Amino acid sequence: MKLLKGLLDLIAFGYIIFTLLLLAGVVDANTVLNNDVEDRVLTLYKIIAAAAGVILLARTLVSNLYIADLKHDRHRAELKINELKASLYEKRQAFRSNSYQEAAAEAENSN
């Protein structure tokens, strides 16, 4: 999941750089399409807008899944901690119970 999130972040970053270069005029739309037709340039911008929507939607979904996975892992860790605390408590109670019984037996033997 972390790898997929990183990959989508990289794709989104590359997309932003390409779009900024295209809009700034550093990269010419006509050279990208190898054609001087204005309709094709408009089509290019529509494709860029659609790609932006898809990339950002995918990035948002993957980020939400990644966060949910982290929360689930934290919840499982908290459950494990609670189990270990309960086990430790039970062992302490058993030790105290045994120590008390041994002390009572020693006191009884000494009388």
mmCIF file of N, CA and C in Angstrom:
data_model
loop_
_atom_site.group_PDB
_atom_site.id
_atom_site.type_symbol
_atom_site.label_atom_id
_atom_site.label_comp_id
_atom_site.label_asym_id
_atom_site.label_seq_id
_atom_site.Cartn_x
_atom_site.Cartn_y
_atom_site.Cartn_z
ATOM 1 N N MET A 1 0.828 -1.182 0.000
ATOM 2 C CA MET A 1 0.000 0.000 0.000
ATOM 3 C C MET A 1 0.878 1.254 0.000
ATOM 4 N N LYS A 2 1.935 1.217 0.802
ATOM 5 C CA LYS A 2 2.825 2.370 0.870
ATOM 6 C C LYS A 2 3.524 2.589 -0.472
ATOM 7 N N LEU A 3 3.885 1.507 -1.153
ATOM 8 C CA LEU A 3 4.523 1.606 -2.458
ATOM 9 C C LEU A 3 3.565 2.203 -3.482
ATOM 10 N N LEU A 4 2.322 1.759 -3.457
ATOM 11 C CA LEU A 4 1.312 2.295 -4.382
ATOM 12 C C LEU A 4 1.072 3.772 -4.121
ATOM 13 N N LYS A 5 1.041 4.165 -2.851
ATOM 14 C CA LYS A 5 0.856 5.566 -2.507
ATOM 15 C C LYS A 5 2.036 6.389 -3.019
ATOM 16 N N GLY A 6 3.237 5.902 -2.835
ATOM 17 C CA GLY A 6 4.419 6.605 -3.327
ATOM 18 C C GLY A 6 4.432 6.721 -4.835
ATOM 19 N N LEU A 7 4.014 5.657 -5.517
ATOM 20 C CA LEU A 7 3.961 5.672 -6.983
ATOM 21 C C LEU A 7 2.940 6.697 -7.480
ATOM 22 N N LEU A 8 1.778 6.732 -6.855
ATOM 23 C CA LEU A 8 0.769 7.715 -7.251
ATOM 24 C C LEU A 8 1.224 9.142 -6.953
ATOM 25 N N ASP A 9 1.939 9.336 -5.862
ATOM 26 C CA ASP A 9 2.484 10.660 -5.577
ATOM 27 C C ASP A 9 3.482 11.077 -6.647
ATOM 28 N N LEU A 10 4.306 10.152 -7.080
ATOM 29 C CA LEU A 10 5.285 10.434 -8.133
ATOM 30 C C LEU A 10 4.594 10.755 -9.454
ATOM 31 N N ILE A 11 3.569 9.996 -9.800
ATOM 32 C CA ILE A 11 2.824 10.257 -11.042
ATOM 33 C C ILE A 11 2.143 11.621 -10.968
ATOM 34 N N ALA A 12 1.543 11.936 -9.823
ATOM 35 C CA ALA A 12 0.877 13.230 -9.668
ATOM 36 C C ALA A 12 1.881 14.372 -9.775
ATOM 37 N N PHE A 13 3.055 14.197 -9.185
ATOM 38 C CA PHE A 13 4.096 15.229 -9.261
ATOM 39 C C PHE A 13 4.559 15.421 -10.705
ATOM 40 N N GLY A 14 4.793 14.325 -11.418
ATOM 41 C CA GLY A 14 5.193 14.415 -12.829
ATOM 42 C C GLY A 14 4.115 15.063 -13.672
ATOM 43 N N TYR A 15 2.877 14.735 -13.386
ATOM 44 C CA TYR A 15 1.762 15.327 -14.113
ATOM 45 C C TYR A 15 1.712 16.831 -13.891
ATOM 46 N N ILE A 16 1.886 17.259 -12.657
ATOM 47 C CA ILE A 16 1.859 18.689 -12.342
ATOM 48 C C ILE A 16 2.989 19.419 -13.054
ATOM 49 N N ILE A 17 4.175 18.846 -13.043
ATOM 50 C CA ILE A 17 5.315 19.459 -13.733
ATOM 51 C C ILE A 17 5.025 19.583 -15.228
ATOM 52 N N PHE A 18 4.535 18.513 -15.857
ATOM 53 C CA PHE A 18 4.231 18.540 -17.288
ATOM 54 C C PHE A 18 3.178 19.598 -17.606
ATOM 55 N N THR A 19 2.131 19.644 -16.780
ATOM 56 C CA THR A 19 1.061 20.616 -17.015
ATOM 57 C C THR A 19 1.559 22.045 -16.853
ATOM 58 N N LEU A 20 2.369 22.285 -15.844
ATOM 59 C CA LEU A 20 2.918 23.629 -15.653
ATOM 60 C C LEU A 20 3.807 24.035 -16.821
ATOM 61 N N LEU A 21 4.630 23.101 -17.303
ATOM 62 C CA LEU A 21 5.472 23.404 -18.463
ATOM 63 C C LEU A 21 4.621 23.679 -19.695
ATOM 64 N N LEU A 22 3.564 22.931 -19.868
ATOM 65 C CA LEU A 22 2.682 23.121 -21.017
ATOM 66 C C LEU A 22 1.958 24.460 -20.938
ATOM 67 N N LEU A 23 1.453 24.803 -19.758
ATOM 68 C CA LEU A 23 0.730 26.059 -19.602
ATOM 69 C C LEU A 23 1.658 27.275 -19.623
ATOM 70 N N ALA A 24 2.891 27.097 -19.185
ATOM 71 C CA ALA A 24 3.855 28.203 -19.186
ATOM 72 C C ALA A 24 4.415 28.461 -20.583
ATOM 73 N N GLY A 25 4.200 27.553 -21.476
ATOM 74 C CA GLY A 25 4.689 27.742 -22.838
ATOM 75 C C GLY A 25 6.066 27.163 -23.084
ATOM 76 N N VAL A 26 6.657 26.531 -22.099
ATOM 77 C CA VAL A 26 7.965 25.908 -22.281
ATOM 78 C C VAL A 26 7.845 24.727 -23.237
ATOM 79 N N VAL A 27 6.786 23.945 -23.073
ATOM 80 C CA VAL A 27 6.486 22.847 -23.980
ATOM 81 C C VAL A 27 5.316 23.299 -24.838
ATOM 82 N N ASP A 28 5.470 23.224 -26.131
ATOM 83 C CA ASP A 28 4.422 23.665 -27.043
ATOM 84 C C ASP A 28 3.449 22.525 -27.306
ATOM 85 N N ALA A 29 2.162 22.819 -27.194
ATOM 86 C CA ALA A 29 1.140 21.792 -27.411
ATOM 87 C C ALA A 29 1.169 21.264 -28.831
ATOM 88 N N ASN A 30 1.510 22.119 -29.784
ATOM 89 C CA ASN A 30 1.533 21.681 -31.182
ATOM 90 C C ASN A 30 2.672 20.685 -31.436
ATOM 91 N N THR A 31 3.769 20.842 -30.724
ATOM 92 C CA THR A 31 4.864 19.885 -30.912
ATOM 93 C C THR A 31 4.546 18.559 -30.237
ATOM 94 N N VAL A 32 3.766 18.603 -29.160
ATOM 95 C CA VAL A 32 3.372 17.365 -28.488
ATOM 96 C C VAL A 32 2.470 16.553 -29.400
ATOM 97 N N LEU A 33 1.564 17.226 -30.086
ATOM 98 C CA LEU A 33 0.619 16.540 -30.961
ATOM 99 C C LEU A 33 1.136 16.340 -32.380
ATOM 100 N N ASN A 34 2.223 17.011 -32.739
ATOM 101 C CA ASN A 34 2.762 16.969 -34.103
ATOM 102 C C ASN A 34 1.726 17.433 -35.122
ATOM 103 N N ASN A 35 0.945 18.431 -34.735
ATOM 104 C CA ASN A 35 -0.104 18.933 -35.615
ATOM 105 C C ASN A 35 -0.445 20.357 -35.195
ATOM 106 N N ASP A 36 -0.821 21.192 -36.154
ATOM 107 C CA ASP A 36 -1.150 22.581 -35.870
ATOM 108 C C ASP A 36 -2.646 22.827 -35.780
ATOM 109 N N VAL A 37 -3.430 21.808 -35.709
ATOM 110 C CA VAL A 37 -4.872 21.953 -35.674
ATOM 111 C C VAL A 37 -5.298 22.376 -34.267
ATOM 112 N N GLU A 38 -6.088 23.443 -34.175
ATOM 113 C CA GLU A 38 -6.521 23.964 -32.884
ATOM 114 C C GLU A 38 -7.465 23.002 -32.155
ATOM 115 N N ASP A 39 -8.238 22.238 -32.917
ATOM 116 C CA ASP A 39 -9.143 21.277 -32.287
ATOM 117 C C ASP A 39 -8.364 20.223 -31.506
ATOM 118 N N ARG A 40 -7.233 19.860 -32.026
ATOM 119 C CA ARG A 40 -6.408 18.866 -31.338
ATOM 120 C C ARG A 40 -5.813 19.445 -30.057
ATOM 121 N N VAL A 41 -5.473 20.718 -30.068
ATOM 122 C CA VAL A 41 -4.950 21.354 -28.860
ATOM 123 C C VAL A 41 -6.040 21.383 -27.795
ATOM 124 N N LEU A 42 -7.256 21.701 -28.184
ATOM 125 C CA LEU A 42 -8.376 21.690 -27.252
ATOM 126 C C LEU A 42 -8.601 20.277 -26.707
ATOM 127 N N THR A 43 -8.479 19.282 -27.566
ATOM 128 C CA THR A 43 -8.607 17.894 -27.141
ATOM 129 C C THR A 43 -7.509 17.539 -26.135
ATOM 130 N N LEU A 44 -6.305 18.033 -26.388
ATOM 131 C CA LEU A 44 -5.189 17.784 -25.461
ATOM 132 C C LEU A 44 -5.512 18.340 -24.079
ATOM 133 N N TYR A 45 -6.028 19.548 -24.024
ATOM 134 C CA TYR A 45 -6.359 20.147 -22.733
ATOM 135 C C TYR A 45 -7.500 19.390 -22.044
ATOM 136 N N LYS A 46 -8.445 18.899 -22.808
ATOM 137 C CA LYS A 46 -9.517 18.096 -22.219
ATOM 138 C C LYS A 46 -8.966 16.791 -21.652
ATOM 139 N N ILE A 47 -8.042 16.187 -22.375
ATOM 140 C CA ILE A 47 -7.417 14.944 -21.904
ATOM 141 C C ILE A 47 -6.615 15.212 -20.631
ATOM 142 N N ILE A 48 -5.909 16.327 -20.613
ATOM 143 C CA ILE A 48 -5.123 16.689 -19.425
ATOM 144 C C ILE A 48 -6.044 16.892 -18.222
ATOM 145 N N ALA A 49 -7.170 17.572 -18.437
ATOM 146 C CA ALA A 49 -8.117 17.790 -17.339
ATOM 147 C C ALA A 49 -8.709 16.468 -16.851
ATOM 148 N N ALA A 50 -9.041 15.571 -17.772
ATOM 149 C CA ALA A 50 -9.580 14.269 -17.383
ATOM 150 C C ALA A 50 -8.535 13.442 -16.632
ATOM 151 N N ALA A 51 -7.296 13.481 -17.118
ATOM 152 C CA ALA A 51 -6.224 12.742 -16.452
ATOM 153 C C ALA A 51 -5.994 13.285 -15.043
ATOM 154 N N ALA A 52 -6.098 14.594 -14.887
ATOM 155 C CA ALA A 52 -5.927 15.192 -13.556
ATOM 156 C C ALA A 52 -6.993 14.673 -12.604
ATOM 157 N N GLY A 53 -8.227 14.612 -13.079
ATOM 158 C CA GLY A 53 -9.303 14.102 -12.234
ATOM 159 C C GLY A 53 -9.072 12.666 -11.823
ATOM 160 N N VAL A 54 -8.670 11.839 -12.763
ATOM 161 C CA VAL A 54 -8.441 10.420 -12.471
ATOM 162 C C VAL A 54 -7.273 10.240 -11.506
ATOM 163 N N ILE A 55 -6.185 10.960 -11.743
ATOM 164 C CA ILE A 55 -5.001 10.834 -10.882
ATOM 165 C C ILE A 55 -5.316 11.305 -9.470
ATOM 166 N N LEU A 56 -5.983 12.430 -9.351
ATOM 167 C CA LEU A 56 -6.286 12.944 -8.013
ATOM 168 C C LEU A 56 -7.298 12.068 -7.282
ATOM 169 N N LEU A 57 -8.256 11.515 -8.003
ATOM 170 C CA LEU A 57 -9.208 10.598 -7.381
ATOM 171 C C LEU A 57 -8.508 9.333 -6.893
ATOM 172 N N ALA A 58 -7.650 8.770 -7.733
ATOM 173 C CA ALA A 58 -6.907 7.570 -7.343
ATOM 174 C C ALA A 58 -6.004 7.857 -6.151
ATOM 175 N N ARG A 59 -5.357 9.003 -6.172
ATOM 176 C CA ARG A 59 -4.460 9.377 -5.076
ATOM 177 C C ARG A 59 -5.246 9.532 -3.777
ATOM 178 N N THR A 60 -6.410 10.146 -3.847
ATOM 179 C CA THR A 60 -7.242 10.314 -2.660
ATOM 180 C C THR A 60 -7.711 8.967 -2.114
ATOM 181 N N LEU A 61 -8.156 8.087 -2.997
ATOM 182 C CA LEU A 61 -8.613 6.763 -2.549
ATOM 183 C C LEU A 61 -7.484 5.967 -1.915
ATOM 184 N N VAL A 62 -6.319 5.966 -2.540
ATOM 185 C CA VAL A 62 -5.185 5.209 -1.995
ATOM 186 C C VAL A 62 -4.745 5.802 -0.660
ATOM 187 N N SER A 63 -4.752 7.121 -0.546
ATOM 188 C CA SER A 63 -4.381 7.752 0.722
ATOM 189 C C SER A 63 -5.362 7.365 1.825
ATOM 190 N N ASN A 64 -6.650 7.358 1.504
ATOM 191 C CA ASN A 64 -7.650 6.966 2.499
ATOM 192 C C ASN A 64 -7.494 5.500 2.899
ATOM 193 N N LEU A 65 -7.212 4.638 1.935
ATOM 194 C CA LEU A 65 -6.983 3.228 2.258
ATOM 195 C C LEU A 65 -5.738 3.055 3.116
ATOM 196 N N TYR A 66 -4.696 3.804 2.812
ATOM 197 C CA TYR A 66 -3.452 3.733 3.577
ATOM 198 C C TYR A 66 -3.690 4.176 5.019
ATOM 199 N N ILE A 67 -4.444 5.253 5.191
ATOM 200 C CA ILE A 67 -4.751 5.740 6.541
ATOM 201 C C ILE A 67 -5.604 4.719 7.300
ATOM 202 N N ALA A 68 -6.574 4.139 6.613
ATOM 203 C CA ALA A 68 -7.414 3.117 7.256
ATOM 204 C C ALA A 68 -6.574 1.907 7.665
ATOM 205 N N ASP A 69 -5.620 1.519 6.836
ATOM 206 C CA ASP A 69 -4.736 0.399 7.157
ATOM 207 C C ASP A 69 -3.883 0.723 8.382
ATOM 208 N N LEU A 70 -3.374 1.939 8.463
ATOM 209 C CA LEU A 70 -2.586 2.338 9.633
ATOM 210 C C LEU A 70 -3.434 2.329 10.899
ATOM 211 N N LYS A 71 -4.671 2.812 10.799
ATOM 212 C CA LYS A 71 -5.560 2.802 11.959
ATOM 213 C C LYS A 71 -5.877 1.383 12.398
ATOM 214 N N HIS A 72 -6.070 0.486 11.421
ATOM 215 C CA HIS A 72 -6.345 -0.910 11.753
ATOM 216 C C HIS A 72 -5.139 -1.541 12.440
ATOM 217 N N ASP A 73 -3.935 -1.262 11.952
ATOM 218 C CA ASP A 73 -2.729 -1.792 12.583
ATOM 219 C C ASP A 73 -2.582 -1.269 14.014
ATOM 220 N N ARG A 74 -2.891 0.016 14.212
ATOM 221 C CA ARG A 74 -2.806 0.587 15.557
ATOM 222 C C ARG A 74 -3.832 -0.067 16.481
ATOM 223 N N HIS A 75 -5.032 -0.306 15.965
ATOM 224 C CA HIS A 75 -6.071 -0.956 16.763
ATOM 225 C C HIS A 75 -5.651 -2.368 17.173
ATOM 226 N N ARG A 76 -5.077 -3.118 16.216
ATOM 227 C CA ARG A 76 -4.601 -4.466 16.544
ATOM 228 C C ARG A 76 -3.498 -4.425 17.582
ATOM 229 N N ALA A 77 -2.600 -3.434 17.480
ATOM 230 C CA ALA A 77 -1.522 -3.304 18.460
ATOM 231 C C ALA A 77 -2.080 -2.977 19.841
ATOM 232 N N GLU A 78 -3.102 -2.118 19.896
ATOM 233 C CA GLU A 78 -3.726 -1.797 21.179
ATOM 234 C C GLU A 78 -4.404 -3.022 21.788
ATOM 235 N N LEU A 79 -5.049 -3.835 20.953
ATOM 236 C CA LEU A 79 -5.655 -5.073 21.460
ATOM 237 C C LEU A 79 -4.591 -6.009 22.017
ATOM 238 N N LYS A 80 -3.476 -6.124 21.330
ATOM 239 C CA LYS A 80 -2.388 -6.983 21.797
ATOM 240 C C LYS A 80 -1.835 -6.468 23.122
ATOM 241 N N ILE A 81 -1.692 -5.150 23.230
ATOM 242 C CA ILE A 81 -1.212 -4.562 24.485
ATOM 243 C C ILE A 81 -2.176 -4.868 25.621
ATOM 244 N N ASN A 82 -3.471 -4.746 25.354
ATOM 245 C CA ASN A 82 -4.467 -5.050 26.390
ATOM 246 C C ASN A 82 -4.414 -6.515 26.794
ATOM 247 N N GLU A 83 -4.218 -7.413 25.829
ATOM 248 C CA GLU A 83 -4.088 -8.833 26.155
ATOM 249 C C GLU A 83 -2.862 -9.076 27.031
ATOM 250 N N LEU A 84 -1.751 -8.426 26.702
ATOM 251 C CA LEU A 84 -0.532 -8.600 27.492
ATOM 252 C C LEU A 84 -0.697 -8.022 28.900
ATOM 253 N N LYS A 85 -1.392 -6.889 29.005
ATOM 254 C CA LYS A 85 -1.650 -6.319 30.330
ATOM 255 C C LYS A 85 -2.507 -7.254 31.168
ATOM 256 N N ALA A 86 -3.530 -7.841 30.547
ATOM 257 C CA ALA A 86 -4.406 -8.772 31.263
ATOM 258 C C ALA A 86 -3.619 -9.999 31.712
ATOM 259 N N SER A 87 -2.777 -10.502 30.849
ATOM 260 C CA SER A 87 -1.954 -11.660 31.196
ATOM 261 C C SER A 87 -1.010 -11.333 32.355
ATOM 262 N N LEU A 88 -0.390 -10.161 32.289
ATOM 263 C CA LEU A 88 0.510 -9.746 33.357
ATOM 264 C C LEU A 88 -0.252 -9.587 34.669
ATOM 265 N N TYR A 89 -1.428 -9.014 34.612
ATOM 266 C CA TYR A 89 -2.245 -8.854 35.817
ATOM 267 C C TYR A 89 -2.591 -10.206 36.428
ATOM 268 N N GLU A 90 -2.987 -11.151 35.565
ATOM 269 C CA GLU A 90 -3.328 -12.484 36.058
ATOM 270 C C GLU A 90 -2.129 -13.164 36.692
ATOM 271 N N LYS A 91 -0.959 -13.013 36.084
ATOM 272 C CA LYS A 91 0.255 -13.618 36.644
ATOM 273 C C LYS A 91 0.616 -12.983 37.981
ATOM 274 N N ARG A 92 0.457 -11.664 38.086
ATOM 275 C CA ARG A 92 0.748 -10.991 39.352
ATOM 276 C C ARG A 92 -0.223 -11.452 40.442
ATOM 277 N N GLN A 93 -1.485 -11.568 40.079
ATOM 278 C CA GLN A 93 -2.474 -12.024 41.043
ATOM 279 C C GLN A 93 -2.159 -13.451 41.487
ATOM 280 N N ALA A 94 -1.776 -14.307 40.555
ATOM 281 C CA ALA A 94 -1.436 -15.689 40.904
ATOM 282 C C ALA A 94 -0.200 -15.718 41.790
ATOM 283 N N PHE A 95 0.789 -14.866 41.500
ATOM 284 C CA PHE A 95 2.002 -14.816 42.316
ATOM 285 C C PHE A 95 1.667 -14.328 43.723
ATOM 286 N N ARG A 96 0.851 -13.282 43.815
ATOM 287 C CA ARG A 96 0.471 -12.763 45.135
ATOM 288 C C ARG A 96 -0.334 -13.798 45.912
ATOM 289 N N SER A 97 -1.198 -14.491 45.202
ATOM 290 C CA SER A 97 -2.005 -15.521 45.852
ATOM 291 C C SER A 97 -1.106 -16.634 46.382
ATOM 292 N N ASN A 98 -0.147 -17.060 45.569
ATOM 293 C CA ASN A 98 0.783 -18.108 46.005
ATOM 294 C C ASN A 98 1.661 -17.622 47.147
ATOM 295 N N SER A 99 2.133 -16.389 47.084
ATOM 296 C CA SER A 99 2.976 -15.841 48.150
ATOM 297 C C SER A 99 2.186 -15.750 49.447
ATOM 298 N N TYR A 100 0.937 -15.338 49.370
ATOM 299 C CA TYR A 100 0.101 -15.237 50.559
ATOM 300 C C TYR A 100 -0.153 -16.611 51.161
ATOM 301 N N GLN A 101 -0.417 -17.597 50.290
ATOM 302 C CA GLN A 101 -0.660 -18.954 50.778
ATOM 303 C C GLN A 101 0.597 -19.523 51.415
ATOM 304 N N GLU A 102 1.767 -19.270 50.821
ATOM 305 C CA GLU A 102 3.007 -19.758 51.388
ATOM 306 C C GLU A 102 3.309 -19.098 52.729
ATOM 307 N N ALA A 103 3.015 -17.776 52.810
ATOM 308 C CA ALA A 103 3.244 -17.078 54.084
ATOM 309 C C ALA A 103 2.310 -17.592 55.155
ATOM 310 N N ALA A 104 1.070 -17.861 54.781
ATOM 311 C CA ALA A 104 0.090 -18.395 55.741
ATOM 312 C C ALA A 104 0.509 -19.796 56.179
ATOM 313 N N ALA A 105 1.030 -20.602 55.263
ATOM 314 C CA ALA A 105 1.461 -21.958 55.603
ATOM 315 C C ALA A 105 2.669 -21.906 56.526
ATOM 316 N N GLU A 106 3.599 -21.009 56.280
ATOM 317 C CA GLU A 106 4.766 -20.863 57.148
ATOM 318 C C GLU A 106 4.366 -20.403 58.549
ATOM 319 N N ALA A 107 3.423 -19.493 58.600
ATOM 320 C CA ALA A 107 2.949 -18.995 59.893
ATOM 321 C C ALA A 107 2.258 -20.123 60.658
ATOM 322 N N GLU A 108 1.514 -20.951 59.938
ATOM 323 C CA GLU A 108 0.832 -22.074 60.558
ATOM 324 C C GLU A 108 1.828 -23.118 61.055
ATOM 325 N N ASN A 109 2.880 -23.350 60.297
ATOM 326 C CA ASN A 109 3.914 -24.324 60.675
ATOM 327 C C ASN A 109 4.734 -23.831 61.883
ATOM 328 N N SER A 110 4.917 -22.569 61.971
ATOM 329 C CA SER A 110 5.724 -22.042 63.078
ATOM 330 C C SER A 110 4.926 -22.005 64.373
ATOM 331 N N ASN A 111 3.605 -22.031 64.328
ATOM 332 C CA ASN A 111 2.762 -22.050 65.549
ATOM 333 C C ASN A 111 2.710 -23.403 66.081
#
